[in-house]
Amino acid sequence: MPGSSPFHAIADPTRRRILDALLAGPLRAGELAQRFPRISRPAVSKHLRVLRSSHLVFTEQRGREVWYRIDPAPLAEVEKWVQQYRAFWEEKLQALKKAAEES
Amino acid sequence: MPGSSPFHAIADPTRRRILDALLAGPLRAGELAQRFPRISRPAVSKHLRVLRSSHLVFTEQRGREVWYRIDPAPLAEVEKWVQQYRAFWEEKLQALKKAAEES
DNA sequence: TATATTAGTAACCAATAGGTTACATATCGG
DNA sequence: CCGATATGTAACCTATTGGTTACTAATATA
C-alpha cells in the first residue's frame, strides 16, 4: 500500500475522472464524491486512498475539511514510458503518408 | 473482453515488459515467454491475449509459429490524457526555479 | 453542551486478475 | 504416418479490486 505504481493508479476510469476534476483546482473530499452520484462516498474515499498512496494527490486538512489537490509529478514516469513508443507510431504515420503520395 | 482500455492493459508490469521487448522487433510467442522465466508460458499467453484485446499488439501466423508485433496506436489515448497534466507540472517546475533564483 | 457535518474505516461481498497444471490442436520434419 | 514442436485453452485456485452498508472520530455550530 505505501507507494503503488502510477500505472496502476490511472488504470481505473473513476480515478482518472477524479484527477480530471482536480485539474481545475483543489476540492474537498465530499464535494469530490458528489460528482460521482452513481457510487457511494466510501467508494470514492477508497479511490482517493489509492491516489494518495501513489502520490498523485495530496491533502491539506482545514478543520474538519480535507482538501485534495493534484501532484502530477508521478505521471512523468508514465509519460516517459509512453514516449518510447512515439518514434514507433510516427514512423508508421510517415510510412502511410509516403504510401499515399506514391499512389 | 473485445477491446479493453489501454490504461488497463499497461497497468500490469509484465505486460509493459512484453511491449518493451516487442519494441526491438517482432517475436514469436514462445520466444517471448522464454524472456519471463519466473512465470509460465500460459501466463504469458494470457497477457498476450489482453494486449491483443486492447489492440496494442497484433499477430501474424506463419505456419505453426505466431509472430507478435506492436501496434502503438492505442497509446496515443494514454499520451493525450497524460499531456493534459504537463502544463500543470511545468508550472510547478517554473515555480521551483523562480524560488531558487530568489533565494 | 448537544447536534450536525465532514471524512475515514471496518466488515463484508461478488467479480476480476494473475497464476498454475493438464490438455487440445495444428504444423513441421524424419 | 508419427513424433516433436509451437501455441492456445480449460479448469481451477488465491489474492486483489471495487463496491456496499454500518460505524467511528473529529470539528463546527445552534
mmCIF file of C-alpha atoms (C1' of nucleotides) in Angstrom:
data_model
loop_
_atom_site.group_PDB
_atom_site.id
_atom_site.type_symbol
_atom_site.label_atom_id
_atom_site.label_comp_id
_atom_site.label_asym_id
_atom_site.label_seq_id
_atom_site.Cartn_x
_atom_site.Cartn_y
_atom_site.Cartn_z
ATOM 1 C CA MET A 1 0.000 0.000 0.000
ATOM 2 C CA PRO A 2 2.737 2.579 0.627
ATOM 3 C CA GLY A 3 3.555 3.751 -2.872
ATOM 4 C CA SER A 4 1.774 1.920 -5.628
ATOM 5 C CA SER A 5 2.588 2.426 -9.307
ATOM 6 C CA PRO A 6 1.069 5.366 -11.170
ATOM 7 C CA PHE A 7 0.293 2.925 -13.997
ATOM 8 C CA HIS A 8 -1.933 1.028 -11.627
ATOM 9 C CA ALA A 9 -3.464 4.170 -10.168
ATOM 10 C CA ILE A 10 -4.615 5.529 -13.525
ATOM 11 C CA ALA A 11 -5.905 2.196 -14.766
ATOM 12 C CA ASP A 12 -9.304 2.788 -13.177
ATOM 13 C CA PRO A 13 -11.567 5.181 -15.120
ATOM 14 C CA THR A 14 -13.130 6.634 -11.970
ATOM 15 C CA ARG A 15 -9.698 7.520 -10.615
ATOM 16 C CA ARG A 16 -8.839 9.219 -13.895
ATOM 17 C CA ARG A 17 -12.050 11.229 -13.659
ATOM 18 C CA ILE A 18 -11.148 12.223 -10.103
ATOM 19 C CA LEU A 19 -7.801 13.519 -11.312
ATOM 20 C CA ASP A 20 -9.510 15.327 -14.181
ATOM 21 C CA ALA A 21 -11.801 17.034 -11.704
ATOM 22 C CA LEU A 22 -8.852 18.117 -9.581
ATOM 23 C CA LEU A 23 -7.125 19.566 -12.616
ATOM 24 C CA ALA A 24 -9.450 22.580 -12.379
ATOM 25 C CA GLY A 25 -8.452 23.168 -8.778
ATOM 26 C CA PRO A 26 -8.470 21.691 -5.260
ATOM 27 C CA LEU A 27 -11.637 20.102 -3.950
ATOM 28 C CA ARG A 28 -12.919 18.785 -0.637
ATOM 29 C CA ALA A 29 -13.429 15.044 -0.262
ATOM 30 C CA GLY A 30 -17.199 15.325 -0.025
ATOM 31 C CA GLU A 31 -17.520 17.713 -2.917
ATOM 32 C CA LEU A 32 -15.483 15.311 -4.984
ATOM 33 C CA ALA A 33 -17.735 12.422 -4.011
ATOM 34 C CA GLN A 34 -20.838 14.381 -5.031
ATOM 35 C CA ARG A 35 -19.538 14.437 -8.591
ATOM 36 C CA PHE A 36 -19.927 10.670 -8.756
ATOM 37 C CA PRO A 37 -23.572 10.130 -7.888
ATOM 38 C CA ARG A 38 -23.521 6.535 -9.070
ATOM 39 C CA ILE A 39 -21.028 5.333 -6.497
ATOM 40 C CA SER A 40 -21.017 5.840 -2.755
ATOM 41 C CA ARG A 41 -18.831 8.236 -0.822
ATOM 42 C CA PRO A 42 -16.769 5.456 0.769
ATOM 43 C CA ALA A 43 -16.015 4.085 -2.693
ATOM 44 C CA VAL A 44 -14.646 7.470 -3.718
ATOM 45 C CA SER A 45 -12.746 7.610 -0.443
ATOM 46 C CA LYS A 46 -11.033 4.348 -1.330
ATOM 47 C CA HIS A 47 -10.064 5.638 -4.751
ATOM 48 C CA LEU A 48 -8.614 8.694 -3.057
ATOM 49 C CA ARG A 49 -6.565 6.438 -0.829
ATOM 50 C CA VAL A 50 -5.096 4.727 -3.893
ATOM 51 C CA LEU A 51 -4.310 8.086 -5.468
ATOM 52 C CA ARG A 52 -2.689 9.216 -2.221
ATOM 53 C CA SER A 53 -0.609 6.053 -1.999
ATOM 54 C CA SER A 54 0.761 6.679 -5.475
ATOM 55 C CA HIS A 55 1.371 10.342 -4.596
ATOM 56 C CA LEU A 56 -0.828 11.600 -7.399
ATOM 57 C CA VAL A 57 -2.811 13.680 -4.929
ATOM 58 C CA PHE A 58 -2.022 15.171 -1.576
ATOM 59 C CA THR A 59 -4.223 16.601 1.115
ATOM 60 C CA GLU A 60 -4.472 19.628 3.293
ATOM 61 C CA GLN A 61 -6.564 19.417 6.417
ATOM 62 C CA ARG A 62 -8.507 22.549 7.262
ATOM 63 C CA GLY A 63 -10.596 21.985 10.316
ATOM 64 C CA ARG A 64 -12.896 19.090 9.588
ATOM 65 C CA GLU A 65 -12.484 19.555 5.872
ATOM 66 C CA VAL A 66 -9.857 17.792 3.799
ATOM 67 C CA TRP A 67 -8.805 19.462 0.590
ATOM 68 C CA TYR A 68 -7.388 17.381 -2.205
ATOM 69 C CA ARG A 69 -5.068 18.631 -4.885
ATOM 70 C CA ILE A 70 -3.134 17.081 -7.694
ATOM 71 C CA ASP A 71 0.539 16.308 -7.760
ATOM 72 C CA PRO A 72 1.142 15.332 -11.384
ATOM 73 C CA ALA A 73 4.835 14.507 -10.821
ATOM 74 C CA PRO A 74 4.397 10.708 -10.789
ATOM 75 C CA LEU A 75 2.801 10.928 -14.237
ATOM 76 C CA ALA A 76 6.218 11.814 -15.605
ATOM 77 C CA GLU A 77 7.103 8.133 -15.311
ATOM 78 C CA VAL A 78 4.076 7.222 -17.414
ATOM 79 C CA GLU A 79 4.814 9.902 -19.948
ATOM 80 C CA LYS A 80 8.417 8.781 -20.233
ATOM 81 C CA TRP A 81 7.367 5.208 -20.842
ATOM 82 C CA VAL A 82 4.753 6.107 -23.437
ATOM 83 C CA GLN A 83 7.131 8.438 -25.250
ATOM 84 C CA GLN A 84 9.351 5.468 -26.051
ATOM 85 C CA TYR A 85 6.614 4.376 -28.427
ATOM 86 C CA ARG A 86 6.215 7.748 -30.061
ATOM 87 C CA ALA A 87 9.036 7.246 -32.553
ATOM 88 C CA PHE A 88 7.406 3.984 -33.477
ATOM 89 C CA TRP A 89 3.982 5.356 -34.281
ATOM 90 C CA GLU A 90 5.396 8.407 -36.036
ATOM 91 C CA GLU A 91 7.324 6.073 -38.290
ATOM 92 C CA LYS A 92 4.084 4.345 -39.134
ATOM 93 C CA LEU A 93 2.405 7.652 -39.938
ATOM 94 C CA GLN A 94 5.340 8.571 -42.146
ATOM 95 C CA ALA A 95 5.009 5.279 -43.970
ATOM 96 C CA LEU A 96 1.302 5.894 -44.529
ATOM 97 C CA LYS A 97 1.973 9.374 -45.851
ATOM 98 C CA LYS A 98 4.599 8.113 -48.233
ATOM 99 C CA ALA A 99 2.287 5.403 -49.481
ATOM 100 C CA ALA A 100 -0.442 7.988 -50.056
ATOM 101 C CA GLU A 101 1.903 10.212 -52.040
ATOM 102 C CA GLU A 102 3.009 7.344 -54.197
ATOM 103 C CA SER A 103 -0.499 6.204 -55.059
ATOM 104 C CA MET B 1 -13.038 -8.604 -23.481
ATOM 105 C CA PRO B 2 -13.281 -7.330 -27.057
ATOM 106 C CA GLY B 3 -11.428 -4.048 -26.737
ATOM 107 C CA SER B 4 -10.293 -3.259 -23.256
ATOM 108 C CA SER B 5 -8.758 0.077 -22.310
ATOM 109 C CA PRO B 6 -5.067 0.681 -22.998
ATOM 110 C CA PHE B 7 -4.878 2.154 -19.484
ATOM 111 C CA HIS B 8 -5.847 -1.210 -18.121
ATOM 112 C CA ALA B 9 -3.549 -3.094 -20.470
ATOM 113 C CA ILE B 10 -0.428 -1.196 -19.431
ATOM 114 C CA ALA B 11 -1.240 -1.314 -15.733
ATOM 115 C CA ASP B 12 0.467 -4.681 -15.345
ATOM 116 C CA PRO B 13 4.294 -4.538 -15.201
ATOM 117 C CA THR B 14 4.731 -7.829 -17.049
ATOM 118 C CA ARG B 15 2.607 -6.574 -19.923
ATOM 119 C CA ARG B 16 4.696 -3.417 -20.084
ATOM 120 C CA ARG B 17 7.839 -5.537 -20.247
ATOM 121 C CA ILE B 18 6.308 -7.576 -23.055
ATOM 122 C CA LEU B 19 5.666 -4.398 -25.018
ATOM 123 C CA ASP B 20 9.197 -3.214 -24.279
ATOM 124 C CA ALA B 21 10.571 -6.466 -25.657
ATOM 125 C CA LEU B 22 8.496 -6.075 -28.818
ATOM 126 C CA LEU B 23 9.790 -2.553 -29.323
ATOM 127 C CA ALA B 24 13.043 -4.038 -30.637
ATOM 128 C CA GLY B 25 11.172 -6.084 -33.198
ATOM 129 C CA PRO B 26 8.611 -8.843 -33.704
ATOM 130 C CA LEU B 27 8.900 -12.011 -31.646
ATOM 131 C CA ARG B 28 7.313 -15.421 -31.572
ATOM 132 C CA ALA B 29 5.024 -16.298 -28.687
ATOM 133 C CA GLY B 30 7.377 -18.911 -27.273
ATOM 134 C CA GLU B 31 10.445 -16.746 -27.580
ATOM 135 C CA LEU B 32 8.575 -14.040 -25.738
ATOM 136 C CA ALA B 33 7.618 -16.444 -22.978
ATOM 137 C CA GLN B 34 11.240 -17.541 -22.539
ATOM 138 C CA ARG B 35 12.105 -13.998 -21.522
ATOM 139 C CA PHE B 36 9.952 -14.397 -18.428
ATOM 140 C CA PRO B 37 11.411 -17.462 -16.737
ATOM 141 C CA ARG B 38 9.583 -16.793 -13.483
ATOM 142 C CA ILE B 39 6.112 -17.204 -14.926
ATOM 143 C CA SER B 40 4.716 -19.990 -17.053
ATOM 144 C CA ARG B 41 4.093 -19.889 -20.777
ATOM 145 C CA PRO B 42 0.305 -19.939 -20.370
ATOM 146 C CA ALA B 43 0.537 -16.920 -18.076
ATOM 147 C CA VAL B 44 2.384 -15.011 -20.801
ATOM 148 C CA SER B 45 -0.186 -16.260 -23.297
ATOM 149 C CA LYS B 46 -2.923 -14.699 -21.201
ATOM 150 C CA HIS B 47 -1.102 -11.389 -21.053
ATOM 151 C CA LEU B 48 -0.772 -11.529 -24.817
ATOM 152 C CA ARG B 49 -4.495 -12.041 -25.081
ATOM 153 C CA VAL B 50 -5.099 -8.886 -23.052
ATOM 154 C CA LEU B 51 -2.671 -6.948 -25.226
ATOM 155 C CA ARG B 52 -4.416 -8.280 -28.330
ATOM 156 C CA SER B 53 -7.826 -7.318 -26.988
ATOM 157 C CA SER B 54 -6.648 -3.747 -26.484
ATOM 158 C CA HIS B 55 -5.044 -3.766 -29.950
ATOM 159 C CA LEU B 56 -1.603 -2.978 -28.599
ATOM 160 C CA VAL B 57 -0.196 -5.988 -30.406
ATOM 161 C CA PHE B 58 -1.243 -7.933 -33.452
ATOM 162 C CA THR B 59 -0.209 -11.292 -34.758
ATOM 163 C CA GLU B 60 0.902 -12.879 -37.932
ATOM 164 C CA GLN B 61 0.619 -16.619 -38.266
ATOM 165 C CA ARG B 62 3.433 -18.297 -40.151
ATOM 166 C CA GLY B 63 2.940 -21.986 -40.190
ATOM 167 C CA ARG B 64 2.820 -23.138 -36.627
ATOM 168 C CA GLU B 65 4.550 -20.022 -35.389
ATOM 169 C CA VAL B 66 2.756 -16.877 -34.284
ATOM 170 C CA TRP B 67 4.684 -13.656 -34.571
ATOM 171 C CA TYR B 68 3.736 -10.771 -32.346
ATOM 172 C CA ARG B 69 4.375 -7.152 -33.129
ATOM 173 C CA ILE B 70 3.477 -3.878 -31.540
ATOM 174 C CA ASP B 71 0.792 -1.505 -32.619
ATOM 175 C CA PRO B 72 1.452 1.571 -30.505
ATOM 176 C CA ALA B 73 -1.574 3.480 -31.838
ATOM 177 C CA PRO B 74 -3.794 2.912 -28.765
ATOM 178 C CA LEU B 75 -1.104 4.509 -26.616
ATOM 179 C CA ALA B 76 -1.986 7.820 -28.229
ATOM 180 C CA GLU B 77 -5.025 7.928 -25.961
ATOM 181 C CA VAL B 78 -2.813 7.493 -22.918
ATOM 182 C CA GLU B 79 -0.366 10.081 -24.127
ATOM 183 C CA LYS B 80 -3.150 12.555 -24.795
ATOM 184 C CA TRP B 81 -4.544 12.089 -21.305
ATOM 185 C CA VAL B 82 -1.172 12.425 -19.600
ATOM 186 C CA GLN B 83 -0.285 15.501 -21.627
ATOM 187 C CA GLN B 84 -3.173 17.350 -20.015
ATOM 188 C CA TYR B 85 -1.126 17.311 -16.849
ATOM 189 C CA ARG B 86 2.051 18.523 -18.481
ATOM 190 C CA ALA B 87 1.158 22.185 -18.214
ATOM 191 C CA PHE B 88 0.468 21.595 -14.562
ATOM 192 C CA TRP B 89 3.803 20.056 -13.692
ATOM 193 C CA GLU B 90 5.741 22.512 -15.814
ATOM 194 C CA GLU B 91 4.117 25.301 -13.850
ATOM 195 C CA LYS B 92 5.354 23.672 -10.683
ATOM 196 C CA LEU B 93 8.890 23.391 -12.063
ATOM 197 C CA GLN B 94 8.742 27.036 -13.060
ATOM 198 C CA ALA B 95 7.707 27.967 -9.561
ATOM 199 C CA LEU B 96 10.585 25.974 -8.099
ATOM 200 C CA LYS B 97 13.042 27.609 -10.460
ATOM 201 C CA LYS B 98 11.774 31.031 -9.567
ATOM 202 C CA ALA B 99 12.047 30.278 -5.870
ATOM 203 C CA ALA B 100 15.603 29.042 -6.358
ATOM 204 C CA GLU B 101 16.590 32.226 -8.179
ATOM 205 C CA GLU B 102 15.096 34.397 -5.487
ATOM 206 C CA SER B 103 16.875 32.635 -2.642
ATOM 207 C "C1'" DT C 1 -23.281 21.074 25.560
ATOM 208 C "C1'" DA C 2 -25.962 18.638 22.266
ATOM 209 C "C1'" DT C 3 -26.297 18.043 17.429
ATOM 210 C "C1'" DA C 4 -24.945 18.329 12.589
ATOM 211 C "C1'" DT C 5 -21.497 17.898 9.411
ATOM 212 C "C1'" DT C 6 -17.288 16.002 7.304
ATOM 213 C "C1'" DA C 7 -14.343 12.383 6.432
ATOM 214 C "C1'" DG C 8 -12.303 7.953 7.024
ATOM 215 C "C1'" DT C 9 -12.502 2.934 8.337
ATOM 216 C "C1'" DA C 10 -14.367 -1.902 9.213
ATOM 217 C "C1'" DA C 11 -16.505 -5.783 7.668
ATOM 218 C "C1'" DC C 12 -18.298 -7.898 4.154
ATOM 219 C "C1'" DC C 13 -19.337 -9.460 -0.861
ATOM 220 C "C1'" DA C 14 -19.112 -10.578 -5.888
ATOM 221 C "C1'" DA C 15 -16.298 -10.158 -9.800
ATOM 222 C "C1'" DT C 16 -11.834 -9.951 -11.906
ATOM 223 C "C1'" DA C 17 -6.854 -10.760 -12.300
ATOM 224 C "C1'" DG C 18 -2.967 -13.392 -12.486
ATOM 225 C "C1'" DG C 19 -1.094 -17.536 -11.719
ATOM 226 C "C1'" DT C 20 -0.863 -22.774 -12.039
ATOM 227 C "C1'" DT C 21 -1.145 -27.742 -14.324
ATOM 228 C "C1'" DA C 22 -3.203 -30.565 -17.700
ATOM 229 C "C1'" DC C 23 -4.954 -30.892 -22.201
ATOM 230 C "C1'" DA C 24 -6.173 -29.891 -27.252
ATOM 231 C "C1'" DT C 25 -4.770 -28.511 -31.806
ATOM 232 C "C1'" DA C 26 -2.068 -27.675 -35.587
ATOM 233 C "C1'" DT C 27 2.163 -27.860 -38.253
ATOM 234 C "C1'" DC C 28 6.840 -29.335 -39.225
ATOM 235 C "C1'" DG C 29 10.476 -32.911 -40.159
ATOM 236 C "C1'" DG C 30 12.222 -37.681 -40.348
ATOM 237 C "C1'" DC D 1 2.484 -41.504 -40.870
ATOM 238 C "C1'" DC D 2 4.421 -40.279 -36.365
ATOM 239 C "C1'" DG D 3 6.827 -37.976 -33.002
ATOM 240 C "C1'" DA D 4 8.426 -33.434 -31.798
ATOM 241 C "C1'" DT D 5 7.447 -28.598 -31.608
ATOM 242 C "C1'" DA D 6 4.579 -24.349 -31.110
ATOM 243 C "C1'" DT D 7 0.642 -22.251 -29.342
ATOM 244 C "C1'" DG D 8 -3.585 -21.570 -27.215
ATOM 245 C "C1'" DT D 9 -7.371 -23.003 -23.948
ATOM 246 C "C1'" DA D 10 -9.824 -25.250 -19.884
ATOM 247 C "C1'" DA D 11 -10.349 -25.791 -15.254
ATOM 248 C "C1'" DC D 12 -9.023 -24.446 -11.166
ATOM 249 C "C1'" DC D 13 -7.089 -21.565 -7.119
ATOM 250 C "C1'" DT D 14 -5.940 -17.474 -4.415
ATOM 251 C "C1'" DA D 15 -5.357 -12.535 -3.960
ATOM 252 C "C1'" DT D 16 -6.938 -8.146 -5.262
ATOM 253 C "C1'" DT D 17 -10.398 -4.860 -6.728
ATOM 254 C "C1'" DG D 18 -14.280 -2.126 -6.491
ATOM 255 C "C1'" DG D 19 -18.345 -1.806 -4.488
ATOM 256 C "C1'" DT D 20 -21.735 -1.837 -0.460
ATOM 257 C "C1'" DT D 21 -23.741 -0.620 4.498
ATOM 258 C "C1'" DA D 22 -22.796 0.392 9.182
ATOM 259 C "C1'" DC D 23 -19.905 2.582 12.331
ATOM 260 C "C1'" DT D 24 -16.260 5.865 14.405
ATOM 261 C "C1'" DA D 25 -13.753 10.174 15.123
ATOM 262 C "C1'" DA D 26 -13.259 14.856 14.908
ATOM 263 C "C1'" DT D 27 -14.753 19.546 14.264
ATOM 264 C "C1'" DA D 28 -18.160 23.134 13.717
ATOM 265 C "C1'" DT D 29 -22.429 25.379 15.222
ATOM 266 C "C1'" DA D 30 -27.115 26.374 17.396
#
